[in-house]
Amino acid sequence: LERIEDDLKRDDYGMALERLKSYLATAGYNSELADRIGRIAIDMHDPFLAGQHWIVSEAKGPDVESAIQVFLKRCGNDPANVAAQIPAWGHLPAIIDYPLAVQERLNRLGLARVIVKRSTSGRRTGTSKGEFIGMIGGLTIILFLLACLLIGFRTILNWCFGW
């Protein structure tokens, strides 16, 4: 985090953002650092990036709400698209794991269920009937191609060596 301060003193906002994102990717959710990314993004005149991070931070104010609206609009106001654009570290296992201000914002925007759902559905729990039929179909095709290959190989050997 000290290097981030040095980057900001040198006006190297891009490197500061990269360091913050990298830190959050390994350390996990941190509302204050999400706010920090939002502030740096606004300094870089990138309201989409600011809104993308402020939506899961406790930051408040007209600039915050404006950037969040830009973010939502660019995501088509579709909760699934919005949730997909939020960095992985911003998805927590349960809505109650977020600070109260973030819980209220996510509930107000209709994103609470989508964000939580995305974070808990990372692993597949089973296969559907359609996936099972597709898997059987794929195996059937592979077996058919293998049989054709063996028949073709046998035919070539028969032509060449009279087997």
PDB file of C-alpha atoms in Angstrom:
ATOM      1  CA  LEU A   1       0.000   0.000   0.000  1.00  0.00           C
ATOM      2  CA  GLU A   2       2.979   2.312   0.466  1.00  0.00           C
ATOM      3  CA  ARG A   3       3.836   1.986  -3.216  1.00  0.00           C
ATOM      4  CA  ILE A   4       0.328   3.152  -4.063  1.00  0.00           C
ATOM      5  CA  GLU A   5       0.965   6.383  -2.182  1.00  0.00           C
ATOM      6  CA  ASP A   6       4.237   6.818  -4.081  1.00  0.00           C
ATOM      7  CA  ASP A   7       2.437   6.216  -7.381  1.00  0.00           C
ATOM      8  CA  LEU A   8      -0.168   8.838  -6.527  1.00  0.00           C
ATOM      9  CA  LYS A   9       2.511  11.371  -5.549  1.00  0.00           C
ATOM     10  CA  ARG A  10       4.067  10.827  -8.995  1.00  0.00           C
ATOM     11  CA  ASP A  11       0.599  11.183 -10.596  1.00  0.00           C
ATOM     12  CA  ASP A  12       0.899   7.622 -11.888  1.00  0.00           C
ATOM     13  CA  TYR A  13      -2.786   6.822 -11.422  1.00  0.00           C
ATOM     14  CA  GLY A  14      -2.696   3.807 -13.725  1.00  0.00           C
ATOM     15  CA  MET A  15      -0.056   2.040 -11.655  1.00  0.00           C
ATOM     16  CA  ALA A  16      -1.839   2.949  -8.416  1.00  0.00           C
ATOM     17  CA  LEU A  17      -5.029   1.390  -9.778  1.00  0.00           C
ATOM     18  CA  GLU A  18      -3.224  -1.761 -10.835  1.00  0.00           C
ATOM     19  CA  ARG A  19      -1.622  -2.119  -7.412  1.00  0.00           C
ATOM     20  CA  LEU A  20      -4.947  -1.586  -5.633  1.00  0.00           C
ATOM     21  CA  LYS A  21      -6.742  -4.098  -7.869  1.00  0.00           C
ATOM     22  CA  SER A  22      -3.966  -6.623  -7.394  1.00  0.00           C
ATOM     23  CA  TYR A  23      -4.042  -6.138  -3.639  1.00  0.00           C
ATOM     24  CA  LEU A  24      -7.820  -6.584  -3.507  1.00  0.00           C
ATOM     25  CA  ALA A  25      -7.631  -9.672  -5.707  1.00  0.00           C
ATOM     26  CA  THR A  26      -5.415 -11.356  -3.125  1.00  0.00           C
ATOM     27  CA  ALA A  27      -6.657  -9.774   0.111  1.00  0.00           C
ATOM     28  CA  GLY A  28     -10.376  -9.798  -0.670  1.00  0.00           C
ATOM     29  CA  TYR A  29     -13.169  -7.292  -0.166  1.00  0.00           C
ATOM     30  CA  ASN A  30     -12.365  -3.939   1.427  1.00  0.00           C
ATOM     31  CA  SER A  31     -14.893  -1.110   1.224  1.00  0.00           C
ATOM     32  CA  GLU A  32     -12.305   1.605   1.873  1.00  0.00           C
ATOM     33  CA  LEU A  33     -10.057   0.417  -0.948  1.00  0.00           C
ATOM     34  CA  ALA A  34     -13.038   0.132  -3.297  1.00  0.00           C
ATOM     35  CA  ASP A  35     -13.756   3.780  -2.433  1.00  0.00           C
ATOM     36  CA  ARG A  36     -10.109   4.617  -3.087  1.00  0.00           C
ATOM     37  CA  ILE A  37     -10.267   3.069  -6.559  1.00  0.00           C
ATOM     38  CA  GLY A  38     -13.422   5.084  -7.226  1.00  0.00           C
ATOM     39  CA  ARG A  39     -11.700   8.331  -6.239  1.00  0.00           C
ATOM     40  CA  ILE A  40      -8.671   7.580  -8.423  1.00  0.00           C
ATOM     41  CA  ALA A  41     -10.949   6.649 -11.336  1.00  0.00           C
ATOM     42  CA  ILE A  42     -12.771   9.978 -11.017  1.00  0.00           C
ATOM     43  CA  ASP A  43      -9.405  11.777 -11.041  1.00  0.00           C
ATOM     44  CA  MET A  44      -8.738   9.882 -14.282  1.00  0.00           C
ATOM     45  CA  HIS A  45     -12.164  11.003 -15.637  1.00  0.00           C
ATOM     46  CA  ASP A  46     -13.489   7.430 -15.747  1.00  0.00           C
ATOM     47  CA  PRO A  47     -16.926   7.436 -14.090  1.00  0.00           C
ATOM     48  CA  PHE A  48     -17.663   3.868 -15.293  1.00  0.00           C
ATOM     49  CA  LEU A  49     -14.674   2.471 -13.407  1.00  0.00           C
ATOM     50  CA  ALA A  50     -15.528   4.616 -10.390  1.00  0.00           C
ATOM     51  CA  GLY A  51     -19.134   3.389 -10.347  1.00  0.00           C
ATOM     52  CA  GLN A  52     -17.988  -0.195 -10.810  1.00  0.00           C
ATOM     53  CA  HIS A  53     -16.093   0.025  -7.510  1.00  0.00           C
ATOM     54  CA  TRP A  54     -18.202   2.522  -5.605  1.00  0.00           C
ATOM     55  CA  ILE A  55     -21.269   0.307  -5.950  1.00  0.00           C
ATOM     56  CA  VAL A  56     -19.703  -2.079  -3.394  1.00  0.00           C
ATOM     57  CA  SER A  57     -18.179   0.626  -1.196  1.00  0.00           C
ATOM     58  CA  GLU A  58     -19.602   2.747   1.594  1.00  0.00           C
ATOM     59  CA  ALA A  59     -18.817   5.941  -0.325  1.00  0.00           C
ATOM     60  CA  LYS A  60     -21.592   8.524  -0.473  1.00  0.00           C
ATOM     61  CA  GLY A  61     -22.178  11.772  -2.257  1.00  0.00           C
ATOM     62  CA  PRO A  62     -23.496  13.186  -5.524  1.00  0.00           C
ATOM     63  CA  ASP A  63     -20.337  12.240  -7.434  1.00  0.00           C
ATOM     64  CA  VAL A  64     -20.646   8.674  -6.159  1.00  0.00           C
ATOM     65  CA  GLU A  65     -24.296   8.354  -7.151  1.00  0.00           C
ATOM     66  CA  SER A  66     -23.595   9.936 -10.537  1.00  0.00           C
ATOM     67  CA  ALA A  67     -20.760   7.497 -11.278  1.00  0.00           C
ATOM     68  CA  ILE A  68     -22.889   4.550 -10.165  1.00  0.00           C
ATOM     69  CA  GLN A  69     -25.632   5.688 -12.530  1.00  0.00           C
ATOM     70  CA  VAL A  70     -23.108   5.864 -15.401  1.00  0.00           C
ATOM     71  CA  PHE A  71     -21.974   2.336 -14.522  1.00  0.00           C
ATOM     72  CA  LEU A  72     -25.552   1.007 -14.365  1.00  0.00           C
ATOM     73  CA  LYS A  73     -26.513   2.683 -17.627  1.00  0.00           C
ATOM     74  CA  ARG A  74     -23.478   1.274 -19.481  1.00  0.00           C
ATOM     75  CA  CYS A  75     -24.430  -2.161 -18.152  1.00  0.00           C
ATOM     76  CA  GLY A  76     -27.904  -1.708 -19.613  1.00  0.00           C
ATOM     77  CA  ASN A  77     -29.468  -1.506 -16.127  1.00  0.00           C
ATOM     78  CA  ASP A  78     -29.469  -5.317 -16.215  1.00  0.00           C
ATOM     79  CA  PRO A  79     -28.646  -6.789 -12.791  1.00  0.00           C
ATOM     80  CA  ALA A  80     -26.889  -9.805 -14.325  1.00  0.00           C
ATOM     81  CA  ASN A  81     -24.651  -7.551 -16.450  1.00  0.00           C
ATOM     82  CA  VAL A  82     -23.959  -5.295 -13.489  1.00  0.00           C
ATOM     83  CA  ALA A  83     -22.996  -8.260 -11.297  1.00  0.00           C
ATOM     84  CA  ALA A  84     -20.755  -9.629 -14.054  1.00  0.00           C
ATOM     85  CA  GLN A  85     -18.870  -6.312 -14.208  1.00  0.00           C
ATOM     86  CA  ILE A  86     -18.195  -6.156 -10.479  1.00  0.00           C
ATOM     87  CA  PRO A  87     -14.737  -7.573  -9.704  1.00  0.00           C
ATOM     88  CA  ALA A  88     -14.618 -11.027  -8.135  1.00  0.00           C
ATOM     89  CA  TRP A  89     -13.398  -9.639  -4.802  1.00  0.00           C
ATOM     90  CA  GLY A  90     -16.611  -7.579  -4.632  1.00  0.00           C
ATOM     91  CA  HIS A  91     -18.819 -10.684  -4.470  1.00  0.00           C
ATOM     92  CA  LEU A  92     -19.342 -11.843  -0.905  1.00  0.00           C
ATOM     93  CA  PRO A  93     -21.064 -15.065   0.199  1.00  0.00           C
ATOM     94  CA  ALA A  94     -24.031 -13.302   1.820  1.00  0.00           C
ATOM     95  CA  ILE A  95     -25.555  -9.845   1.668  1.00  0.00           C
ATOM     96  CA  ILE A  96     -25.070  -9.459   5.429  1.00  0.00           C
ATOM     97  CA  ASP A  97     -21.305  -9.709   4.901  1.00  0.00           C
ATOM     98  CA  TYR A  98     -21.324  -6.240   3.298  1.00  0.00           C
ATOM     99  CA  PRO A  99     -21.317  -3.072   5.414  1.00  0.00           C
ATOM    100  CA  LEU A 100     -24.834  -1.767   6.106  1.00  0.00           C
ATOM    101  CA  ALA A 101     -24.515   1.141   3.646  1.00  0.00           C
ATOM    102  CA  VAL A 102     -23.534  -1.265   0.856  1.00  0.00           C
ATOM    103  CA  GLN A 103     -26.366  -3.644   1.773  1.00  0.00           C
ATOM    104  CA  GLU A 104     -28.846  -0.775   1.501  1.00  0.00           C
ATOM    105  CA  ARG A 105     -27.426   0.356  -1.855  1.00  0.00           C
ATOM    106  CA  LEU A 106     -27.458  -3.162  -3.333  1.00  0.00           C
ATOM    107  CA  ASN A 107     -31.015  -3.759  -2.091  1.00  0.00           C
ATOM    108  CA  ARG A 108     -32.191  -0.399  -3.432  1.00  0.00           C
ATOM    109  CA  LEU A 109     -30.685  -1.151  -6.849  1.00  0.00           C
ATOM    110  CA  GLY A 110     -32.051  -4.711  -6.902  1.00  0.00           C
ATOM    111  CA  LEU A 111     -28.574  -6.256  -6.993  1.00  0.00           C
ATOM    112  CA  ALA A 112     -28.344  -8.008  -3.631  1.00  0.00           C
ATOM    113  CA  ARG A 113     -29.576 -11.410  -4.803  1.00  0.00           C
ATOM    114  CA  VAL A 114     -27.621 -11.366  -8.049  1.00  0.00           C
ATOM    115  CA  ILE A 115     -24.290 -10.520  -6.428  1.00  0.00           C
ATOM    116  CA  VAL A 116     -24.725 -13.102  -3.683  1.00  0.00           C
ATOM    117  CA  LYS A 117     -25.964 -15.683  -6.165  1.00  0.00           C
ATOM    118  CA  ARG A 118     -22.882 -15.171  -8.334  1.00  0.00           C
ATOM    119  CA  SER A 119     -20.532 -15.560  -5.413  1.00  0.00           C
ATOM    120  CA  THR A 120     -22.046 -18.813  -4.200  1.00  0.00           C
ATOM    121  CA  SER A 121     -22.593 -20.419  -7.591  1.00  0.00           C
ATOM    122  CA  GLY A 122     -18.952 -20.653  -8.584  1.00  0.00           C
ATOM    123  CA  ARG A 123     -18.984 -24.441  -8.329  1.00  0.00           C
ATOM    124  CA  ARG A 124     -21.308 -26.701 -10.197  1.00  0.00           C
ATOM    125  CA  THR A 125     -23.416 -28.843  -7.941  1.00  0.00           C
ATOM    126  CA  GLY A 126     -24.773 -31.223 -10.544  1.00  0.00           C
ATOM    127  CA  THR A 127     -25.751 -31.625 -14.141  1.00  0.00           C
ATOM    128  CA  SER A 128     -29.093 -30.967 -15.688  1.00  0.00           C
ATOM    129  CA  LYS A 129     -30.921 -33.428 -17.906  1.00  0.00           C
ATOM    130  CA  GLY A 130     -29.968 -31.421 -21.001  1.00  0.00           C
ATOM    131  CA  GLU A 131     -26.286 -31.452 -20.077  1.00  0.00           C
ATOM    132  CA  PHE A 132     -26.443 -35.206 -19.517  1.00  0.00           C
ATOM    133  CA  ILE A 133     -28.049 -35.804 -22.925  1.00  0.00           C
ATOM    134  CA  GLY A 134     -25.418 -33.553 -24.528  1.00  0.00           C
ATOM    135  CA  MET A 135     -22.651 -35.501 -22.836  1.00  0.00           C
ATOM    136  CA  ILE A 136     -24.095 -38.827 -24.058  1.00  0.00           C
ATOM    137  CA  GLY A 137     -24.409 -37.382 -27.570  1.00  0.00           C
ATOM    138  CA  GLY A 138     -20.788 -36.212 -27.511  1.00  0.00           C
ATOM    139  CA  LEU A 139     -19.558 -39.611 -26.358  1.00  0.00           C
ATOM    140  CA  THR A 140     -21.602 -41.296 -29.105  1.00  0.00           C
ATOM    141  CA  ILE A 141     -19.990 -39.097 -31.757  1.00  0.00           C
ATOM    142  CA  ILE A 142     -16.516 -39.786 -30.395  1.00  0.00           C
ATOM    143  CA  LEU A 143     -17.158 -43.562 -30.419  1.00  0.00           C
ATOM    144  CA  PHE A 144     -18.497 -43.356 -33.987  1.00  0.00           C
ATOM    145  CA  LEU A 145     -15.424 -41.452 -35.171  1.00  0.00           C
ATOM    146  CA  LEU A 146     -13.144 -43.926 -33.402  1.00  0.00           C
ATOM    147  CA  ALA A 147     -14.943 -46.840 -35.103  1.00  0.00           C
ATOM    148  CA  CYS A 148     -14.591 -45.122 -38.505  1.00  0.00           C
ATOM    149  CA  LEU A 149     -10.901 -44.593 -37.830  1.00  0.00           C
ATOM    150  CA  LEU A 150     -10.363 -48.256 -36.924  1.00  0.00           C
ATOM    151  CA  ILE A 151     -12.356 -49.466 -39.952  1.00  0.00           C
ATOM    152  CA  GLY A 152     -10.388 -47.123 -42.194  1.00  0.00           C
ATOM    153  CA  PHE A 153      -7.074 -48.263 -40.729  1.00  0.00           C
ATOM    154  CA  ARG A 154      -8.084 -51.922 -41.177  1.00  0.00           C
ATOM    155  CA  THR A 155      -9.087 -51.230 -44.795  1.00  0.00           C
ATOM    156  CA  ILE A 156      -5.758 -49.552 -45.596  1.00  0.00           C
ATOM    157  CA  LEU A 157      -3.839 -52.471 -44.076  1.00  0.00           C
ATOM    158  CA  ASN A 158      -5.984 -54.846 -46.117  1.00  0.00           C
ATOM    159  CA  TRP A 159      -5.183 -52.983 -49.359  1.00  0.00           C
ATOM    160  CA  CYS A 160      -1.457 -52.737 -48.673  1.00  0.00           C
ATOM    161  CA  PHE A 161      -0.707 -56.105 -47.141  1.00  0.00           C
ATOM    162  CA  GLY A 162      -3.715 -58.206 -48.028  1.00  0.00           C
ATOM    163  CA  TRP A 163      -4.650 -58.794 -44.358  1.00  0.00           C
TER     164      TRP A 163
END
